[in-house]
Every structure is written in structure tokens, then in C-alpha cells.
Amino acid sequence: MARLIAVAQLKGGAGKSTLATNLAGELAREFRTGLIDADMPQGTSSHWAELRGDPELQVITAENVTQLGAAVEQFDSSCDVVVIDLPPRSHKFLREIMAYTDLVLMPLTASPADVWATEQLVDVVREAKKTSKRLKARLVWNRLRPGKSTEVFMATTAASIRAKECESRLGQRNAYLDAMGHGRTVCEGRDAKACEEFRAFVAEVKTQLKLA
Ligand SMILES: Nc1ncnc2c1ncn2[C@@H]1O[C@H](COP(=O)(O)OP(=O)(O)OP(=O)(O)O)[C@@H](O)[C@H]1O
Ligand SMILES: [Mg+2]
């Protein structure tokens, strides 16, 4: 049975596709990995995968709830781990997959608008947890710029929305843009810091899923 990772955020632009593509690309080095692009027709993850052309990474696009369910079922037997890139405002998709999901990764930037959207998502996850014992969820801070005010903002937010966070945090780095445009992961580019922070994040995800 495949481990299922849903990359979700109700607000657009928080970093879902960035997280999903880099994570899928890195996991595919070690595991039979599936990537489901459920944000069609935008198709960011599937564009990236097309550029990448990695035979080790299986990719399916899903345009509706039925197709998403079928994609999950198909990958369940052929993959060890599956990453789903969800669209913003994805309540109906989340309802479809929550019962099978192992880990919801919720990227957010240090901005009030992202935090408000995350509060709603955390409520959705909390409701789903009542009936799913395997479901875990983690905030993933993204696009961070170092500084005292960012640290204070994150600490206040984590306390107020009462959701667990990944220890690894992702900075605002051009390496993520470059990687997306070239079908790469940041670990395949030249920015050593980006690679280091992303490797730490992947290690954390593997631990959460007992994949290590
Ligand atoms: N850590 C980062 N550093 C620099 N740029 C980033 C980072 N994360 C994301 N971006 C950029 O921010 C933009 C939005 O990111 P992304 O497409 O991953 O978000 P999304 O949540 O998938 O958006 P949508 O809701 O539209 O699908 C993209 O241009 C992406 O390259
Ligand atoms: Mg996206």
C-alpha cells in the first residue's frame, strides 16, 4: 500500500507545486514514486514532470474527484509513495482523499493571508482526523526571509493555529524558480543552501511516513 502525501493549501500561491515537485523528484531516487497533478488545467506539476522526463517518476493528471480517486487507486499498488499537488480551494478533493491520506503538508508563507487560509485548512484536517487514525498534518514554512520579525510572526502563528510544523523551513530562493523552469529539484541545481534545506525537509517527511 502506497503512503499518500497531500500537498494542500486553500489559498493560491503558497508553494504547493514547488513543494510537490521537489519532493516527488527527490523521493523518486529511492522509492517507487507517483505524482498526481490535481490542479488542472494549470498543470504546474505535470509541466515540470514533462520537462524532467524521469522514467522513475510516474505522473497522472486528475481533473475531477472521480479521476483523483482513480489515480490514487492506480498508484496504490504500483508505488511506495504518492505525492498529490492539490489546487487551491480544494475542499471537494480533500473530502475524497482524506480517508486514505497519511500526511497533509500545508505550505504557507509568513503572511497573514496565508495564515487565515491555513486556519481553515487545519479545521478540515482536524475534522478528518476524527475518523482517520493514520492522518498526520504539518505546516511547512515557505519563502522565508531571515529576520527577527519573521521569527516572531511564525512563533505567534504556530501558537494561534495549533498545528504541528515541520522543523525544516524553506527560504525565499531563486533556486526554486530555476528548478521549476528546468524540470529539476533544487538538489540538482547549484544553490547548496537550497539543497541542504530541502534534503532536511525530505528526511523529515520520510521519518513521518516511516519510509526511512
Ligand atoms: N521557496 C521559494 N522561493 C522562491 N520562490 C518560490 C518559493 N516557493 C514558491 N515560489 C514561487 O512562488 C510562486 C508560487 O509557487 P507555487 O506555484 O509552488 O504555489 P502554488 O501554491 O502551487 O500556487 P497555485 O495555488 O497557483 O497552484 C511560483 O512562482 C514559485 O516559483
Ligand atoms: Mg500549484
mmCIF file of C-alpha atoms and ligand atoms in Angstrom:
data_model
loop_
_atom_site.group_PDB
_atom_site.id
_atom_site.type_symbol
_atom_site.label_atom_id
_atom_site.label_comp_id
_atom_site.label_asym_id
_atom_site.label_seq_id
_atom_site.Cartn_x
_atom_site.Cartn_y
_atom_site.Cartn_z
ATOM 1 C CA MET A 1 0.000 0.000 0.000
ATOM 2 C CA ALA A 2 1.431 3.384 -1.003
ATOM 3 C CA ARG A 3 1.948 6.183 1.517
ATOM 4 C CA LEU A 4 -0.127 9.151 0.434
ATOM 5 C CA ILE A 5 1.088 12.749 0.811
ATOM 6 C CA ALA A 6 -1.368 15.546 0.037
ATOM 7 C CA VAL A 7 0.167 18.973 -0.521
ATOM 8 C CA ALA A 8 -2.696 21.300 0.293
ATOM 9 C CA GLN A 9 -3.414 24.943 0.951
ATOM 10 C CA LEU A 10 -6.745 26.644 0.371
ATOM 11 C CA LYS A 11 -5.087 29.856 -0.770
ATOM 12 C CA GLY A 12 -3.228 30.073 -4.075
ATOM 13 C CA GLY A 13 0.483 30.643 -4.490
ATOM 14 C CA ALA A 14 1.748 29.402 -1.122
ATOM 15 C CA GLY A 15 4.118 26.863 -2.685
ATOM 16 C CA LYS A 16 2.095 23.657 -3.177
ATOM 17 C CA SER A 17 3.512 22.849 -6.611
ATOM 18 C CA THR A 18 7.035 23.840 -5.590
ATOM 19 C CA LEU A 19 6.861 21.509 -2.623
ATOM 20 C CA ALA A 20 5.145 18.687 -4.507
ATOM 21 C CA THR A 21 7.555 18.651 -7.464
ATOM 22 C CA ASN A 22 10.747 18.879 -5.438
ATOM 23 C CA LEU A 23 9.502 16.264 -3.003
ATOM 24 C CA ALA A 24 8.381 13.849 -5.721
ATOM 25 C CA GLY A 25 11.656 14.279 -7.628
ATOM 26 C CA GLU A 26 13.744 13.571 -4.549
ATOM 27 C CA LEU A 27 11.634 10.655 -3.299
ATOM 28 C CA ALA A 28 11.801 9.059 -6.764
ATOM 29 C CA ARG A 29 15.555 8.484 -6.262
ATOM 30 C CA GLU A 30 14.785 5.984 -3.538
ATOM 31 C CA PHE A 31 11.188 4.848 -3.850
ATOM 32 C CA ARG A 32 8.638 3.950 -6.473
ATOM 33 C CA THR A 33 7.016 7.369 -6.567
ATOM 34 C CA GLY A 34 3.814 8.685 -8.102
ATOM 35 C CA LEU A 35 2.933 12.346 -8.643
ATOM 36 C CA ILE A 36 -0.697 13.325 -9.130
ATOM 37 C CA ASP A 37 -1.301 16.780 -10.564
ATOM 38 C CA ALA A 38 -4.816 17.586 -9.382
ATOM 39 C CA ASP A 39 -4.526 21.270 -10.270
ATOM 40 C CA MET A 40 -5.675 21.138 -13.867
ATOM 41 C CA PRO A 41 -5.763 22.874 -16.273
ATOM 42 C CA GLN A 42 -2.979 24.908 -14.646
ATOM 43 C CA GLY A 43 -0.867 21.747 -14.591
ATOM 44 C CA THR A 44 2.252 23.161 -12.940
ATOM 45 C CA SER A 45 3.458 19.802 -11.617
ATOM 46 C CA SER A 46 2.762 17.967 -14.849
ATOM 47 C CA HIS A 47 4.597 20.635 -16.887
ATOM 48 C CA TRP A 48 7.567 20.234 -14.573
ATOM 49 C CA ALA A 49 7.398 16.438 -14.897
ATOM 50 C CA GLU A 50 7.255 16.694 -18.683
ATOM 51 C CA LEU A 51 10.422 18.805 -18.683
ATOM 52 C CA ARG A 52 12.039 16.372 -16.280
ATOM 53 C CA GLY A 53 11.281 13.242 -18.263
ATOM 54 C CA ASP A 54 12.190 10.960 -15.367
ATOM 55 C CA PRO A 55 11.155 7.366 -16.118
ATOM 56 C CA GLU A 56 11.328 6.606 -12.387
ATOM 57 C CA LEU A 57 8.592 9.133 -11.634
ATOM 58 C CA GLN A 58 5.073 8.149 -12.608
ATOM 59 C CA VAL A 59 2.684 11.054 -13.253
ATOM 60 C CA ILE A 60 -1.097 11.222 -13.568
ATOM 61 C CA THR A 61 -3.253 14.318 -14.010
ATOM 62 C CA ALA A 62 -6.671 14.445 -12.361
ATOM 63 C CA GLU A 63 -9.293 16.975 -13.401
ATOM 64 C CA ASN A 64 -12.066 15.985 -11.033
ATOM 65 C CA VAL A 65 -12.837 13.987 -7.924
ATOM 66 C CA THR A 66 -13.523 10.789 -9.866
ATOM 67 C CA GLN A 67 -10.203 10.980 -11.701
ATOM 68 C CA LEU A 68 -8.384 11.756 -8.462
ATOM 69 C CA GLY A 69 -9.884 8.695 -6.768
ATOM 70 C CA ALA A 70 -8.919 6.525 -9.740
ATOM 71 C CA ALA A 71 -5.353 7.898 -9.769
ATOM 72 C CA VAL A 72 -4.922 7.174 -6.067
ATOM 73 C CA GLU A 73 -6.224 3.655 -6.574
ATOM 74 C CA GLN A 74 -3.928 3.055 -9.558
ATOM 75 C CA PHE A 75 -0.820 4.230 -7.703
ATOM 76 C CA ASP A 76 -1.733 2.387 -4.529
ATOM 77 C CA SER A 77 -0.438 -0.892 -5.932
ATOM 78 C CA SER A 78 2.376 0.400 -8.174
ATOM 79 C CA CYS A 79 4.040 2.950 -5.852
ATOM 80 C CA ASP A 80 5.628 3.153 -2.412
ATOM 81 C CA VAL A 81 4.779 6.800 -2.047
ATOM 82 C CA VAL A 82 2.407 9.178 -3.826
ATOM 83 C CA VAL A 83 2.513 12.991 -3.808
ATOM 84 C CA ILE A 84 -0.641 14.920 -4.728
ATOM 85 C CA ASP A 85 -0.410 18.545 -5.832
ATOM 86 C CA LEU A 86 -3.840 19.943 -4.993
ATOM 87 C CA PRO A 87 -5.475 23.093 -6.333
ATOM 88 C CA PRO A 88 -6.346 25.982 -4.017
ATOM 89 C CA ARG A 89 -9.916 25.865 -2.639
ATOM 90 C CA SER A 90 -9.744 22.088 -2.832
ATOM 91 C CA HIS A 91 -12.426 21.119 -0.299
ATOM 92 C CA LYS A 92 -14.037 18.500 -2.508
ATOM 93 C CA PHE A 93 -10.710 16.895 -3.385
ATOM 94 C CA LEU A 94 -9.721 16.865 0.255
ATOM 95 C CA ARG A 95 -13.004 15.164 1.177
ATOM 96 C CA GLU A 96 -12.277 12.493 -1.454
ATOM 97 C CA ILE A 97 -8.755 11.619 -0.281
ATOM 98 C CA MET A 98 -8.594 12.381 3.447
ATOM 99 C CA ALA A 99 -9.533 8.838 4.474
ATOM 100 C CA TYR A 100 -6.518 7.427 2.573
ATOM 101 C CA THR A 101 -4.018 10.194 3.288
ATOM 102 C CA ASP A 102 -1.021 9.646 5.562
ATOM 103 C CA LEU A 103 0.406 13.157 5.604
ATOM 104 C CA VAL A 104 -1.021 16.564 4.692
ATOM 105 C CA LEU A 105 1.713 19.096 4.025
ATOM 106 C CA MET A 106 0.432 22.654 4.299
ATOM 107 C CA PRO A 107 2.865 25.190 2.809
ATOM 108 C CA LEU A 108 2.442 28.745 3.971
ATOM 109 C CA THR A 109 4.410 31.937 3.757
ATOM 110 C CA ALA A 110 4.868 34.363 6.634
ATOM 111 C CA SER A 111 1.857 36.442 5.626
ATOM 112 C CA PRO A 112 -1.447 36.998 7.396
ATOM 113 C CA ALA A 113 -3.457 35.952 4.316
ATOM 114 C CA ASP A 114 -1.727 32.556 4.218
ATOM 115 C CA VAL A 115 -2.289 32.128 7.929
ATOM 116 C CA TRP A 116 -6.047 32.805 7.657
ATOM 117 C CA ALA A 117 -6.349 30.239 4.860
ATOM 118 C CA THR A 118 -4.308 27.752 6.858
ATOM 119 C CA GLU A 119 -6.646 28.083 9.830
ATOM 120 C CA GLN A 120 -9.500 26.902 7.626
ATOM 121 C CA LEU A 121 -7.438 24.009 6.271
ATOM 122 C CA VAL A 122 -6.411 22.935 9.766
ATOM 123 C CA ASP A 123 -10.126 22.762 10.667
ATOM 124 C CA VAL A 124 -10.761 20.487 7.669
ATOM 125 C CA VAL A 125 -7.879 18.220 8.705
ATOM 126 C CA ARG A 126 -8.971 18.182 12.341
ATOM 127 C CA GLU A 127 -12.429 17.018 11.309
ATOM 128 C CA ALA A 128 -10.934 14.257 9.124
ATOM 129 C CA LYS A 129 -8.686 13.102 11.959
ATOM 130 C CA LYS A 130 -11.759 12.097 13.950
ATOM 131 C CA THR A 131 -12.218 9.157 11.602
ATOM 132 C CA SER A 132 -8.683 8.535 10.337
ATOM 133 C CA LYS A 133 -6.029 7.309 12.755
ATOM 134 C CA ARG A 134 -3.199 7.405 10.200
ATOM 135 C CA LEU A 135 -3.662 11.038 9.190
ATOM 136 C CA LYS A 136 -0.905 13.461 10.151
ATOM 137 C CA ALA A 137 -0.564 17.098 9.127
ATOM 138 C CA ARG A 138 2.329 19.528 9.182
ATOM 139 C CA LEU A 139 2.740 23.198 8.359
ATOM 140 C CA VAL A 140 5.671 23.883 6.032
ATOM 141 C CA TRP A 141 7.014 27.420 6.210
ATOM 142 C CA ASN A 142 7.999 28.551 2.730
ATOM 143 C CA ARG A 143 9.572 31.598 1.059
ATOM 144 C CA LEU A 144 11.060 32.754 4.332
ATOM 145 C CA ARG A 145 13.322 35.745 4.513
ATOM 146 C CA PRO A 146 15.569 35.660 7.556
ATOM 147 C CA GLY A 147 14.891 38.218 10.273
ATOM 148 C CA LYS A 148 13.593 38.776 13.741
ATOM 149 C CA SER A 149 10.141 39.897 12.614
ATOM 150 C CA THR A 150 9.670 36.702 10.575
ATOM 151 C CA GLU A 151 10.642 34.578 13.594
ATOM 152 C CA VAL A 152 8.165 36.423 15.792
ATOM 153 C CA PHE A 153 5.427 36.096 13.180
ATOM 154 C CA MET A 154 5.977 32.339 12.861
ATOM 155 C CA ALA A 155 6.046 31.708 16.583
ATOM 156 C CA THR A 156 2.825 33.662 17.131
ATOM 157 C CA THR A 157 1.122 31.918 14.225
ATOM 158 C CA ALA A 158 2.081 28.394 15.249
ATOM 159 C CA ALA A 159 0.732 29.050 18.726
ATOM 160 C CA SER A 160 -2.530 30.541 17.448
ATOM 161 C CA ILE A 161 -3.398 27.894 14.861
ATOM 162 C CA ARG A 162 -2.320 24.938 16.979
ATOM 163 C CA ALA A 163 -0.911 22.860 14.151
ATOM 164 C CA LYS A 164 2.378 20.981 14.181
ATOM 165 C CA GLU A 165 5.161 22.339 11.993
ATOM 166 C CA CYS A 166 7.956 20.735 10.040
ATOM 167 C CA GLU A 167 11.244 21.686 11.644
ATOM 168 C CA SER A 168 12.741 22.311 8.217
ATOM 169 C CA ARG A 169 11.869 25.612 6.650
ATOM 170 C CA LEU A 170 12.258 26.706 3.076
ATOM 171 C CA GLY A 171 13.764 30.064 2.230
ATOM 172 C CA GLN A 172 12.915 32.551 -0.489
ATOM 173 C CA ARG A 173 15.410 31.397 -3.105
ATOM 174 C CA ASN A 174 15.762 31.761 -6.854
ATOM 175 C CA ALA A 175 16.864 28.117 -6.894
ATOM 176 C CA TYR A 176 13.211 27.073 -6.521
ATOM 177 C CA LEU A 177 12.225 29.103 -9.592
ATOM 178 C CA ASP A 178 15.161 27.738 -11.596
ATOM 179 C CA ALA A 179 14.361 24.176 -10.606
ATOM 180 C CA MET A 180 10.731 24.556 -11.667
ATOM 181 C CA GLY A 181 11.690 26.003 -15.039
ATOM 182 C CA HIS A 182 14.159 23.239 -15.824
ATOM 183 C CA GLY A 183 12.331 20.182 -14.554
ATOM 184 C CA ARG A 184 14.838 19.799 -11.735
ATOM 185 C CA THR A 185 14.785 19.627 -7.978
ATOM 186 C CA VAL A 186 16.734 22.227 -6.021
ATOM 187 C CA CYS A 187 19.148 19.455 -5.075
ATOM 188 C CA GLU A 188 20.145 19.209 -8.727
ATOM 189 C CA GLY A 189 20.994 22.905 -9.009
ATOM 190 C CA ARG A 190 23.923 24.979 -7.793
ATOM 191 C CA ASP A 191 22.486 26.509 -4.625
ATOM 192 C CA ALA A 192 23.956 24.374 -1.848
ATOM 193 C CA LYS A 193 21.836 26.022 0.871
ATOM 194 C CA ALA A 194 18.618 25.323 -1.015
ATOM 195 C CA CYS A 195 19.673 21.724 -1.474
ATOM 196 C CA GLU A 196 20.594 21.345 2.186
ATOM 197 C CA GLU A 197 17.300 22.750 3.474
ATOM 198 C CA PHE A 198 15.294 20.650 1.056
ATOM 199 C CA ARG A 199 17.190 17.444 1.899
ATOM 200 C CA ALA A 200 16.431 18.087 5.584
ATOM 201 C CA PHE A 201 12.768 18.504 4.693
ATOM 202 C CA VAL A 202 12.706 15.241 2.696
ATOM 203 C CA ALA A 203 14.360 13.415 5.594
ATOM 204 C CA GLU A 204 11.679 14.739 7.920
ATOM 205 C CA VAL A 205 8.898 13.609 5.584
ATOM 206 C CA LYS A 206 10.442 10.144 5.337
ATOM 207 C CA THR A 207 10.567 9.904 9.115
ATOM 208 C CA GLN A 208 6.941 10.985 9.417
ATOM 209 C CA LEU A 209 5.938 8.270 6.964
ATOM 210 C CA LYS A 210 8.320 5.675 8.411
ATOM 211 C CA LEU A 211 9.877 5.397 4.961
ATOM 212 C CA ALA A 212 13.466 5.924 6.059
HETATM 213 N N1 LIG B 1 10.826 28.973 -1.617
HETATM 214 C C1 LIG B 1 10.581 29.691 -2.711
HETATM 215 N N2 LIG B 1 11.481 30.609 -3.136
HETATM 216 C C2 LIG B 1 11.241 31.367 -4.235
HETATM 217 N N3 LIG B 1 10.125 31.268 -4.978
HETATM 218 C C3 LIG B 1 9.194 30.376 -4.600
HETATM 219 C C4 LIG B 1 9.366 29.534 -3.465
HETATM 220 N N4 LIG B 1 8.257 28.757 -3.342
HETATM 221 C C5 LIG B 1 7.455 29.092 -4.358
HETATM 222 N N5 LIG B 1 7.996 30.056 -5.116
HETATM 223 C C6 LIG B 1 7.408 30.697 -6.297
HETATM 224 O O1 LIG B 1 6.136 31.227 -5.923
HETATM 225 C C7 LIG B 1 5.181 31.034 -6.951
HETATM 226 C C8 LIG B 1 4.016 30.200 -6.399
HETATM 227 O O2 LIG B 1 4.533 28.924 -6.038
HETATM 228 P P1 LIG B 1 3.746 27.601 -6.411
HETATM 229 O O3 LIG B 1 3.350 27.599 -7.834
HETATM 230 O O4 LIG B 1 4.547 26.466 -5.902
HETATM 231 O O5 LIG B 1 2.468 27.814 -5.483
HETATM 232 P P2 LIG B 1 1.079 27.044 -5.529
HETATM 233 O O6 LIG B 1 0.596 27.011 -4.123
HETATM 234 O O7 LIG B 1 1.231 25.745 -6.219
HETATM 235 O O8 LIG B 1 0.203 28.031 -6.401
HETATM 236 P P3 LIG B 1 -1.243 27.716 -7.053
HETATM 237 O O9 LIG B 1 -2.210 27.829 -5.917
HETATM 238 O O10 LIG B 1 -1.406 28.797 -8.079
HETATM 239 O O11 LIG B 1 -1.185 26.334 -7.629
HETATM 240 C C9 LIG B 1 5.919 30.357 -8.094
HETATM 241 O O12 LIG B 1 6.355 31.346 -8.974
HETATM 242 C C10 LIG B 1 7.104 29.703 -7.400
HETATM 243 O O13 LIG B 1 8.211 29.525 -8.259
HETATM 244 MG MG MG B 2 0.239 24.938 -7.873
#
